[in-house]
PDB file of C-alpha atoms in Angstrom:
ATOM      1  CA  MET A   1       0.000   0.000   0.000  1.00  0.00           C
ATOM      2  CA  GLY A   2       2.867   2.354   0.840  1.00  0.00           C
ATOM      3  CA  THR A   3       4.568   1.948  -2.541  1.00  0.00           C
ATOM      4  CA  SER A   4       1.345   2.204  -4.525  1.00  0.00           C
ATOM      5  CA  GLY A   5       0.258   5.185  -2.436  1.00  0.00           C
ATOM      6  CA  THR A   6       3.553   6.977  -3.125  1.00  0.00           C
ATOM      7  CA  ALA A   7       3.250   6.225  -6.828  1.00  0.00           C
ATOM      8  CA  ALA A   8      -0.320   7.544  -6.851  1.00  0.00           C
ATOM      9  CA  ARG A   9       0.710  10.752  -5.105  1.00  0.00           C
ATOM     10  CA  ALA A  10       3.657  11.154  -7.473  1.00  0.00           C
ATOM     11  CA  ASP A  11       1.388  10.632 -10.481  1.00  0.00           C
ATOM     12  CA  GLN A  12      -1.080  13.173  -9.103  1.00  0.00           C
ATOM     13  CA  ALA A  13       1.701  15.688  -8.494  1.00  0.00           C
ATOM     14  CA  GLY A  14       3.206  15.104 -11.924  1.00  0.00           C
ATOM     15  CA  SER A  15      -0.195  15.612 -13.526  1.00  0.00           C
ATOM     16  CA  SER A  16      -1.114  18.780 -11.609  1.00  0.00           C
ATOM     17  CA  ASP A  17      -2.080  21.768 -13.740  1.00  0.00           C
ATOM     18  CA  THR A  18       0.273  24.115 -11.872  1.00  0.00           C
ATOM     19  CA  LEU A  19       3.301  21.887 -12.383  1.00  0.00           C
ATOM     20  CA  GLU A  20       2.384  21.268 -16.005  1.00  0.00           C
ATOM     21  CA  HIS A  21       2.169  25.007 -16.702  1.00  0.00           C
ATOM     22  CA  LEU A  22       5.544  25.546 -15.007  1.00  0.00           C
ATOM     23  CA  ALA A  23       6.988  22.624 -16.956  1.00  0.00           C
ATOM     24  CA  ARG A  24       5.792  24.272 -20.171  1.00  0.00           C
ATOM     25  CA  VAL A  25       7.755  27.375 -19.134  1.00  0.00           C
ATOM     26  CA  GLY A  26      10.723  25.101 -18.480  1.00  0.00           C
ATOM     27  CA  LEU A  27      10.474  23.534 -21.929  1.00  0.00           C
ATOM     28  CA  VAL A  28      10.385  27.010 -23.450  1.00  0.00           C
ATOM     29  CA  ALA A  29      13.441  27.875 -21.348  1.00  0.00           C
ATOM     30  CA  TYR A  30      15.218  24.734 -22.508  1.00  0.00           C
ATOM     31  CA  GLY A  31      14.410  25.629 -26.097  1.00  0.00           C
ATOM     32  CA  ILE A  32      15.665  29.208 -25.665  1.00  0.00           C
ATOM     33  CA  VAL A  33      18.948  27.942 -24.187  1.00  0.00           C
ATOM     34  CA  HIS A  34      19.507  25.759 -27.248  1.00  0.00           C
ATOM     35  CA  LEU A  35      18.592  28.567 -29.642  1.00  0.00           C
ATOM     36  CA  LEU A  36      21.146  30.787 -27.909  1.00  0.00           C
ATOM     37  CA  LEU A  37      23.711  27.974 -28.115  1.00  0.00           C
ATOM     38  CA  ALA A  38      23.029  27.721 -31.828  1.00  0.00           C
ATOM     39  CA  TRP A  39      23.478  31.472 -32.268  1.00  0.00           C
ATOM     40  CA  LEU A  40      26.783  31.478 -30.352  1.00  0.00           C
ATOM     41  CA  SER A  41      27.992  28.490 -32.376  1.00  0.00           C
ATOM     42  CA  LEU A  42      27.140  30.271 -35.639  1.00  0.00           C
ATOM     43  CA  GLN A  43      29.044  33.318 -34.431  1.00  0.00           C
ATOM     44  CA  LEU A  44      32.027  31.088 -33.676  1.00  0.00           C
ATOM     45  CA  ALA A  45      31.789  29.422 -37.086  1.00  0.00           C
ATOM     46  CA  TRP A  46      31.737  32.707 -38.946  1.00  0.00           C
ATOM     47  CA  GLY A  47      34.407  34.553 -37.005  1.00  0.00           C
ATOM     48  CA  GLY A  48      32.215  36.524 -34.625  1.00  0.00           C
ATOM     49  CA  SER A  49      33.314  37.262 -31.084  1.00  0.00           C
ATOM     50  CA  GLY A  50      31.236  36.929 -27.958  1.00  0.00           C
ATOM     51  CA  ASP A  51      30.475  34.593 -25.107  1.00  0.00           C
ATOM     52  CA  SER A  52      31.448  30.936 -24.971  1.00  0.00           C
ATOM     53  CA  ALA A  53      29.374  28.590 -27.111  1.00  0.00           C
ATOM     54  CA  ASP A  54      28.051  26.675 -24.107  1.00  0.00           C
ATOM     55  CA  GLN A  55      25.304  26.928 -21.485  1.00  0.00           C
ATOM     56  CA  SER A  56      27.092  29.621 -19.478  1.00  0.00           C
ATOM     57  CA  GLY A  57      27.599  31.649 -22.636  1.00  0.00           C
ATOM     58  CA  ALA A  58      23.904  31.339 -23.454  1.00  0.00           C
ATOM     59  CA  MET A  59      22.929  32.520 -19.954  1.00  0.00           C
ATOM     60  CA  ALA A  60      25.433  35.385 -20.150  1.00  0.00           C
ATOM     61  CA  THR A  61      23.971  36.482 -23.488  1.00  0.00           C
ATOM     62  CA  LEU A  62      20.493  36.456 -21.991  1.00  0.00           C
ATOM     63  CA  ALA A  63      21.605  38.368 -18.874  1.00  0.00           C
ATOM     64  CA  GLU A  64      22.957  41.168 -21.064  1.00  0.00           C
ATOM     65  CA  GLN A  65      19.569  41.809 -22.675  1.00  0.00           C
ATOM     66  CA  PRO A  66      16.909  44.249 -21.381  1.00  0.00           C
ATOM     67  CA  PHE A  67      14.872  42.460 -18.699  1.00  0.00           C
ATOM     68  CA  GLY A  68      17.341  39.601 -19.080  1.00  0.00           C
ATOM     69  CA  LYS A  69      17.818  38.959 -15.368  1.00  0.00           C
ATOM     70  CA  PRO A  70      14.100  38.784 -14.502  1.00  0.00           C
ATOM     71  CA  LEU A  71      13.676  36.445 -17.460  1.00  0.00           C
ATOM     72  CA  LEU A  72      16.494  34.272 -16.096  1.00  0.00           C
ATOM     73  CA  TRP A  73      14.521  33.888 -12.849  1.00  0.00           C
ATOM     74  CA  VAL A  74      11.490  32.773 -14.855  1.00  0.00           C
ATOM     75  CA  LEU A  75      13.629  30.301 -16.791  1.00  0.00           C
ATOM     76  CA  ALA A  76      15.133  28.958 -13.567  1.00  0.00           C
ATOM     77  CA  ALA A  77      11.661  28.416 -12.089  1.00  0.00           C
ATOM     78  CA  GLY A  78      10.535  26.566 -15.202  1.00  0.00           C
ATOM     79  CA  LEU A  79      13.652  24.381 -15.251  1.00  0.00           C
ATOM     80  CA  ILE A  80      13.150  23.511 -11.581  1.00  0.00           C
ATOM     81  CA  ALA A  81       9.569  22.553 -12.435  1.00  0.00           C
ATOM     82  CA  LEU A  82      10.892  20.270 -15.176  1.00  0.00           C
ATOM     83  CA  ALA A  83      13.211  18.670 -12.626  1.00  0.00           C
ATOM     84  CA  LEU A  84      10.301  18.103 -10.233  1.00  0.00           C
ATOM     85  CA  TRP A  85       8.297  16.632 -13.109  1.00  0.00           C
ATOM     86  CA  GLN A  86      11.059  14.112 -13.733  1.00  0.00           C
ATOM     87  CA  LEU A  87      11.348  13.304 -10.018  1.00  0.00           C
ATOM     88  CA  ALA A  88       7.635  12.527 -10.045  1.00  0.00           C
ATOM     89  CA  GLU A  89       8.388  10.064 -12.842  1.00  0.00           C
ATOM     90  CA  VAL A  90      11.001   8.355 -10.667  1.00  0.00           C
ATOM     91  CA  LEU A  91       8.462   7.848  -7.886  1.00  0.00           C
ATOM     92  CA  ARG A  92       5.728   6.814 -10.304  1.00  0.00           C
ATOM     93  CA  HIS A  93       7.840   4.038 -11.838  1.00  0.00           C
ATOM     94  CA  ARG A  94       9.489   2.924  -8.595  1.00  0.00           C
ATOM     95  CA  ALA A  95       6.940   0.139  -8.167  1.00  0.00           C
ATOM     96  CA  GLY A  96       8.149  -1.351 -11.461  1.00  0.00           C
ATOM     97  CA  LEU A  97      11.507  -2.149  -9.859  1.00  0.00           C
ATOM     98  CA  HIS A  98       9.791  -4.911  -7.898  1.00  0.00           C
ATOM     99  CA  GLY A  99       8.696  -6.597 -11.117  1.00  0.00           C
ATOM    100  CA  SER A 100      10.690  -8.908 -13.338  1.00  0.00           C
ATOM    101  CA  GLY A 101      11.782  -9.283 -16.926  1.00  0.00           C
ATOM    102  CA  ASP A 102      10.981  -6.531 -19.414  1.00  0.00           C
ATOM    103  CA  ALA A 103       8.796  -4.648 -16.924  1.00  0.00           C
ATOM    104  CA  ARG A 104      11.711  -4.218 -14.544  1.00  0.00           C
ATOM    105  CA  LYS A 105      14.076  -3.263 -17.379  1.00  0.00           C
ATOM    106  CA  ASP A 106      11.624  -0.627 -18.626  1.00  0.00           C
ATOM    107  CA  ALA A 107      11.257   0.786 -15.107  1.00  0.00           C
ATOM    108  CA  LEU A 108      15.044   0.933 -14.660  1.00  0.00           C
ATOM    109  CA  ALA A 109      15.530   2.659 -18.026  1.00  0.00           C
ATOM    110  CA  THR A 110      12.755   5.175 -17.337  1.00  0.00           C
ATOM    111  CA  ILE A 111      14.069   5.970 -13.862  1.00  0.00           C
ATOM    112  CA  ALA A 112      17.656   6.317 -15.098  1.00  0.00           C
ATOM    113  CA  LYS A 113      16.610   8.743 -17.849  1.00  0.00           C
ATOM    114  CA  ALA A 114      14.407  10.703 -15.459  1.00  0.00           C
ATOM    115  CA  ILE A 115      17.255  11.074 -12.946  1.00  0.00           C
ATOM    116  CA  ALA A 116      19.678  12.168 -15.682  1.00  0.00           C
ATOM    117  CA  LYS A 117      17.186  14.766 -16.936  1.00  0.00           C
ATOM    118  CA  THR A 118      16.586  15.967 -13.380  1.00  0.00           C
ATOM    119  CA  VAL A 119      20.316  16.623 -12.935  1.00  0.00           C
ATOM    120  CA  ILE A 120      20.549  18.445 -16.280  1.00  0.00           C
ATOM    121  CA  TYR A 121      17.573  20.688 -15.521  1.00  0.00           C
ATOM    122  CA  LEU A 122      18.835  21.493 -12.018  1.00  0.00           C
ATOM    123  CA  VAL A 123      22.312  22.358 -13.308  1.00  0.00           C
ATOM    124  CA  LEU A 124      20.804  24.676 -15.916  1.00  0.00           C
ATOM    125  CA  ALA A 125      18.524  26.228 -13.286  1.00  0.00           C
ATOM    126  CA  TYR A 126      21.522  26.798 -11.004  1.00  0.00           C
ATOM    127  CA  THR A 127      23.419  28.413 -13.877  1.00  0.00           C
ATOM    128  CA  ALA A 128      20.458  30.678 -14.637  1.00  0.00           C
ATOM    129  CA  ILE A 129      20.225  31.726 -10.976  1.00  0.00           C
ATOM    130  CA  ARG A 130      23.946  32.505 -10.860  1.00  0.00           C
ATOM    131  CA  PHE A 131      23.650  34.846 -13.820  1.00  0.00           C
ATOM    132  CA  ALA A 132      20.398  36.333 -12.516  1.00  0.00           C
ATOM    133  CA  THR A 133      22.167  37.261  -9.280  1.00  0.00           C
ATOM    134  CA  GLY A 134      25.241  38.607 -11.064  1.00  0.00           C
ATOM    135  CA  GLY A 135      27.506  35.768  -9.969  1.00  0.00           C
ATOM    136  CA  GLY A 136      27.808  33.951 -13.277  1.00  0.00           C
ATOM    137  CA  GLN A 137      30.903  33.973 -15.417  1.00  0.00           C
ATOM    138  CA  SER A 138      31.168  32.940 -19.041  1.00  0.00           C
ATOM    139  CA  GLY A 139      34.342  31.344 -20.264  1.00  0.00           C
ATOM    140  CA  SER A 140      36.289  28.123 -20.533  1.00  0.00           C
ATOM    141  CA  GLY A 141      38.585  26.624 -17.934  1.00  0.00           C
ATOM    142  CA  GLN A 142      36.101  25.411 -15.338  1.00  0.00           C
ATOM    143  CA  GLU A 143      35.838  21.990 -16.971  1.00  0.00           C
ATOM    144  CA  GLU A 144      39.624  21.589 -16.979  1.00  0.00           C
ATOM    145  CA  GLN A 145      39.800  22.522 -13.291  1.00  0.00           C
ATOM    146  CA  THR A 146      37.099  19.991 -12.439  1.00  0.00           C
ATOM    147  CA  VAL A 147      38.766  17.223 -14.444  1.00  0.00           C
ATOM    148  CA  ALA A 148      42.154  18.071 -12.903  1.00  0.00           C
ATOM    149  CA  GLY A 149      40.635  17.676  -9.456  1.00  0.00           C
ATOM    150  CA  VAL A 150      39.074  14.321 -10.323  1.00  0.00           C
ATOM    151  CA  LEU A 151      42.289  13.046 -11.929  1.00  0.00           C
ATOM    152  CA  GLY A 152      43.997  13.698  -8.597  1.00  0.00           C
ATOM    153  CA  TRP A 153      41.680  11.255  -6.818  1.00  0.00           C
ATOM    154  CA  PRO A 154      42.569   7.571  -6.370  1.00  0.00           C
ATOM    155  CA  GLY A 155      41.279   5.942  -9.540  1.00  0.00           C
ATOM    156  CA  GLY A 156      40.414   9.380 -10.892  1.00  0.00           C
ATOM    157  CA  ARG A 157      41.532   8.484 -14.405  1.00  0.00           C
ATOM    158  CA  TYR A 158      38.978   5.666 -14.500  1.00  0.00           C
ATOM    159  CA  LEU A 159      36.224   7.950 -13.217  1.00  0.00           C
ATOM    160  CA  VAL A 160      36.975  10.470 -15.961  1.00  0.00           C
ATOM    161  CA  GLY A 161      37.081   7.638 -18.490  1.00  0.00           C
ATOM    162  CA  ALA A 162      33.714   6.347 -17.281  1.00  0.00           C
ATOM    163  CA  ALA A 163      32.220   9.833 -17.619  1.00  0.00           C
ATOM    164  CA  ALA A 164      33.631  10.031 -21.146  1.00  0.00           C
ATOM    165  CA  LEU A 165      32.060   6.696 -22.074  1.00  0.00           C
ATOM    166  CA  ALA A 166      28.751   7.852 -20.607  1.00  0.00           C
ATOM    167  CA  LEU A 167      28.780  11.008 -22.730  1.00  0.00           C
ATOM    168  CA  LEU A 168      29.704   9.023 -25.826  1.00  0.00           C
ATOM    169  CA  GLY A 169      26.847   6.645 -25.060  1.00  0.00           C
ATOM    170  CA  VAL A 170      24.365   9.490 -24.584  1.00  0.00           C
ATOM    171  CA  GLY A 171      25.556  11.090 -27.807  1.00  0.00           C
ATOM    172  CA  ALA A 172      25.091   7.831 -29.726  1.00  0.00           C
ATOM    173  CA  TYR A 173      21.668   7.352 -28.133  1.00  0.00           C
ATOM    174  CA  LEU A 174      20.534  10.834 -29.205  1.00  0.00           C
ATOM    175  CA  VAL A 175      21.679  10.192 -32.776  1.00  0.00           C
ATOM    176  CA  HIS A 176      19.803   6.876 -32.746  1.00  0.00           C
ATOM    177  CA  LYS A 177      16.771   8.586 -31.224  1.00  0.00           C
ATOM    178  CA  GLY A 178      16.684  11.102 -34.047  1.00  0.00           C
ATOM    179  CA  VAL A 179      17.208   8.563 -36.818  1.00  0.00           C
ATOM    180  CA  THR A 180      14.556   6.153 -35.498  1.00  0.00           C
ATOM    181  CA  LYS A 181      12.109   8.965 -34.572  1.00  0.00           C
ATOM    182  CA  ARG A 182      11.802   7.716 -30.989  1.00  0.00           C
ATOM    183  CA  PHE A 183      11.489  11.358 -29.945  1.00  0.00           C
ATOM    184  CA  LEU A 184       7.896  11.284 -31.188  1.00  0.00           C
ATOM    185  CA  LYS A 185       7.009   9.421 -27.971  1.00  0.00           C
ATOM    186  CA  GLU A 186       7.871  12.603 -26.045  1.00  0.00           C
ATOM    187  CA  ILE A 187       5.329  14.840 -27.703  1.00  0.00           C
ATOM    188  CA  ASP A 188       1.566  14.547 -28.097  1.00  0.00           C
ATOM    189  CA  THR A 189       0.695  15.792 -31.576  1.00  0.00           C
ATOM    190  CA  ALA A 190      -2.942  14.688 -31.523  1.00  0.00           C
ATOM    191  CA  ASP A 191      -4.094  18.307 -31.647  1.00  0.00           C
ATOM    192  CA  ALA A 192      -1.399  19.415 -34.089  1.00  0.00           C
ATOM    193  CA  SER A 193      -2.101  20.060 -37.742  1.00  0.00           C
ATOM    194  CA  ALA A 194      -0.600  17.860 -40.441  1.00  0.00           C
ATOM    195  CA  THR A 195       1.886  20.617 -41.302  1.00  0.00           C
ATOM    196  CA  GLN A 196       2.921  20.964 -37.675  1.00  0.00           C
ATOM    197  CA  ARG A 197       3.387  17.212 -37.323  1.00  0.00           C
ATOM    198  CA  ARG A 198       5.646  17.105 -40.376  1.00  0.00           C
ATOM    199  CA  LEU A 199       7.656  20.050 -39.085  1.00  0.00           C
ATOM    200  CA  ILE A 200       7.996  18.509 -35.607  1.00  0.00           C
ATOM    201  CA  GLU A 201       9.216  15.267 -37.141  1.00  0.00           C
ATOM    202  CA  ARG A 202      11.838  17.023 -39.278  1.00  0.00           C
ATOM    203  CA  LEU A 203      13.028  19.148 -36.357  1.00  0.00           C
ATOM    204  CA  GLY A 204      13.556  16.059 -34.226  1.00  0.00           C
ATOM    205  CA  GLN A 205      15.304  14.181 -37.025  1.00  0.00           C
ATOM    206  CA  VAL A 206      17.795  17.031 -37.366  1.00  0.00           C
ATOM    207  CA  GLY A 207      17.993  18.292 -33.794  1.00  0.00           C
ATOM    208  CA  TYR A 208      18.621  15.105 -31.839  1.00  0.00           C
ATOM    209  CA  PRO A 209      21.543  13.875 -33.993  1.00  0.00           C
ATOM    210  CA  ALA A 210      23.151  17.335 -33.900  1.00  0.00           C
ATOM    211  CA  LYS A 211      22.951  17.435 -30.118  1.00  0.00           C
ATOM    212  CA  GLY A 212      24.264  13.879 -29.985  1.00  0.00           C
ATOM    213  CA  VAL A 213      27.290  14.770 -32.098  1.00  0.00           C
ATOM    214  CA  ALA A 214      28.094  17.737 -29.836  1.00  0.00           C
ATOM    215  CA  LEU A 215      27.912  15.585 -26.689  1.00  0.00           C
ATOM    216  CA  ALA A 216      29.976  12.839 -28.320  1.00  0.00           C
ATOM    217  CA  VAL A 217      32.750  15.338 -29.081  1.00  0.00           C
ATOM    218  CA  VAL A 218      32.709  16.462 -25.428  1.00  0.00           C
ATOM    219  CA  GLY A 219      32.962  12.804 -24.435  1.00  0.00           C
ATOM    220  CA  GLY A 220      35.870  12.316 -26.829  1.00  0.00           C
ATOM    221  CA  LEU A 221      37.748  15.250 -25.307  1.00  0.00           C
ATOM    222  CA  LEU A 222      37.120  13.894 -21.824  1.00  0.00           C
ATOM    223  CA  GLY A 223      38.277  10.428 -22.874  1.00  0.00           C
ATOM    224  CA  TRP A 224      41.484  11.842 -24.354  1.00  0.00           C
ATOM    225  CA  ALA A 225      42.139  13.658 -21.071  1.00  0.00           C
ATOM    226  CA  ALA A 226      41.775  10.340 -19.219  1.00  0.00           C
ATOM    227  CA  ILE A 227      44.064   8.490 -21.639  1.00  0.00           C
ATOM    228  CA  THR A 228      46.786  11.161 -21.551  1.00  0.00           C
ATOM    229  CA  PHE A 229      46.231  11.954 -17.856  1.00  0.00           C
ATOM    230  CA  ASP A 230      46.145  15.614 -18.874  1.00  0.00           C
ATOM    231  CA  ALA A 231      43.229  17.782 -17.733  1.00  0.00           C
ATOM    232  CA  ASP A 232      44.108  20.425 -20.341  1.00  0.00           C
ATOM    233  CA  LYS A 233      42.874  18.002 -23.004  1.00  0.00           C
ATOM    234  CA  ALA A 234      39.388  17.996 -21.457  1.00  0.00           C
ATOM    235  CA  GLY A 235      36.743  20.543 -22.268  1.00  0.00           C
ATOM    236  CA  GLY A 236      33.090  21.355 -22.265  1.00  0.00           C
ATOM    237  CA  LEU A 237      30.676  22.217 -25.029  1.00  0.00           C
ATOM    238  CA  ASP A 238      32.574  25.367 -26.024  1.00  0.00           C
ATOM    239  CA  ASP A 239      35.775  23.342 -26.512  1.00  0.00           C
ATOM    240  CA  ALA A 240      33.792  20.767 -28.470  1.00  0.00           C
ATOM    241  CA  MET A 241      32.569  23.478 -30.831  1.00  0.00           C
ATOM    242  CA  HIS A 242      36.135  24.707 -31.314  1.00  0.00           C
ATOM    243  CA  THR A 243      37.202  21.128 -32.029  1.00  0.00           C
ATOM    244  CA  VAL A 244      34.540  20.814 -34.731  1.00  0.00           C
ATOM    245  CA  LEU A 245      35.640  24.157 -36.190  1.00  0.00           C
ATOM    246  CA  SER A 246      39.279  23.019 -36.371  1.00  0.00           C
ATOM    247  CA  ALA A 247      38.376  19.871 -38.318  1.00  0.00           C
ATOM    248  CA  PRO A 248      38.559  19.747 -42.140  1.00  0.00           C
ATOM    249  CA  PHE A 249      35.613  21.746 -43.519  1.00  0.00           C
ATOM    250  CA  GLY A 250      35.112  22.822 -39.899  1.00  0.00           C
ATOM    251  CA  GLN A 251      33.185  25.987 -40.692  1.00  0.00           C
ATOM    252  CA  ALA A 252      30.580  24.065 -42.686  1.00  0.00           C
ATOM    253  CA  LEU A 253      30.421  21.278 -40.087  1.00  0.00           C
ATOM    254  CA  LEU A 254      29.985  23.695 -37.195  1.00  0.00           C
ATOM    255  CA  THR A 255      27.299  25.552 -39.134  1.00  0.00           C
ATOM    256  CA  LEU A 256      25.416  22.287 -39.632  1.00  0.00           C
ATOM    257  CA  VAL A 257      25.756  21.411 -35.932  1.00  0.00           C
ATOM    258  CA  ALA A 258      24.542  24.882 -34.960  1.00  0.00           C
ATOM    259  CA  LEU A 259      21.519  24.628 -37.247  1.00  0.00           C
ATOM    260  CA  GLY A 260      20.784  21.210 -35.786  1.00  0.00           C
ATOM    261  CA  ILE A 261      20.930  22.551 -32.226  1.00  0.00           C
ATOM    262  CA  ALA A 262      18.600  25.352 -33.309  1.00  0.00           C
ATOM    263  CA  ALA A 263      16.222  22.703 -34.675  1.00  0.00           C
ATOM    264  CA  PHE A 264      16.329  20.951 -31.291  1.00  0.00           C
ATOM    265  CA  GLY A 265      15.511  24.268 -29.611  1.00  0.00           C
ATOM    266  CA  VAL A 266      12.462  24.780 -31.812  1.00  0.00           C
ATOM    267  CA  PHE A 267      11.435  21.174 -31.143  1.00  0.00           C
ATOM    268  CA  CYS A 268      11.474  21.989 -27.406  1.00  0.00           C
ATOM    269  CA  LEU A 269       9.139  24.918 -28.076  1.00  0.00           C
ATOM    270  CA  PHE A 270       6.737  22.548 -29.816  1.00  0.00           C
ATOM    271  CA  ARG A 271       7.013  20.178 -26.839  1.00  0.00           C
ATOM    272  CA  ALA A 272       5.887  23.059 -24.650  1.00  0.00           C
ATOM    273  CA  ARG A 273       2.901  23.509 -26.943  1.00  0.00           C
ATOM    274  CA  PHE A 274       2.108  19.784 -27.124  1.00  0.00           C
ATOM    275  CA  PRO A 275       3.584  18.297 -23.936  1.00  0.00           C
ATOM    276  CA  GLU A 276       3.778  14.604 -23.179  1.00  0.00           C
ATOM    277  CA  ARG A 277       5.574  13.513 -20.015  1.00  0.00           C
ATOM    278  CA  THR A 278       8.405  11.014 -20.590  1.00  0.00           C
TER     279      THR A 278
END
């Protein structure tokens, strides 16, 4: 009774109108962050200067705009709501862990994805709050400092390597998700027009693989840092974008990645319009 009661309360909380409206704001926020990332990446590709092409750069760009800081507070609230939405999913599927076979595997996969999304949304919310309060700082170097600290731990190289493999796995999964159209399970297009459904499908087919490629490059940089035992080889999303730019035909490749990330951002806006909890 206790487990089923918790699941019922979690399902009720996750389905509440207030949380759903806040989650819609969060999805819009998530989309805006990716659109800003795309813009910064295009600037990098075509020789423009500005903030880092990563989440902190996106938040810094937003903070510099009129009413940017109040908007950052709204975005943070929406992202926190998204995190709570995913936590409700964890509780709702917890009962499935007591099952067996495919039911237990599905529950484990759903819970793992929900926890990962919760962490991502909370990190973005924290970043938004930092910039809203004037404490944020755009620029590279923080990732290298973090990796250097971890490499100094006993077995730190293996921890960094495991994180690299995880990012590579997530990147591959996102590419697969876009190619196989699994993203359509995350959005309810029953009320969408035929034109909107076609557009949503194309945005997901382009956006998810582009985001996957970006994360895979970050994972590759992290893996190289673990192999060489050199934190300077590690980097975040901004370093990944620079790596793409330095490759043969880098300007064209980075432009394609940026357009793909923009497509993912627009897809998030459609998810806010036609939400479906995952």
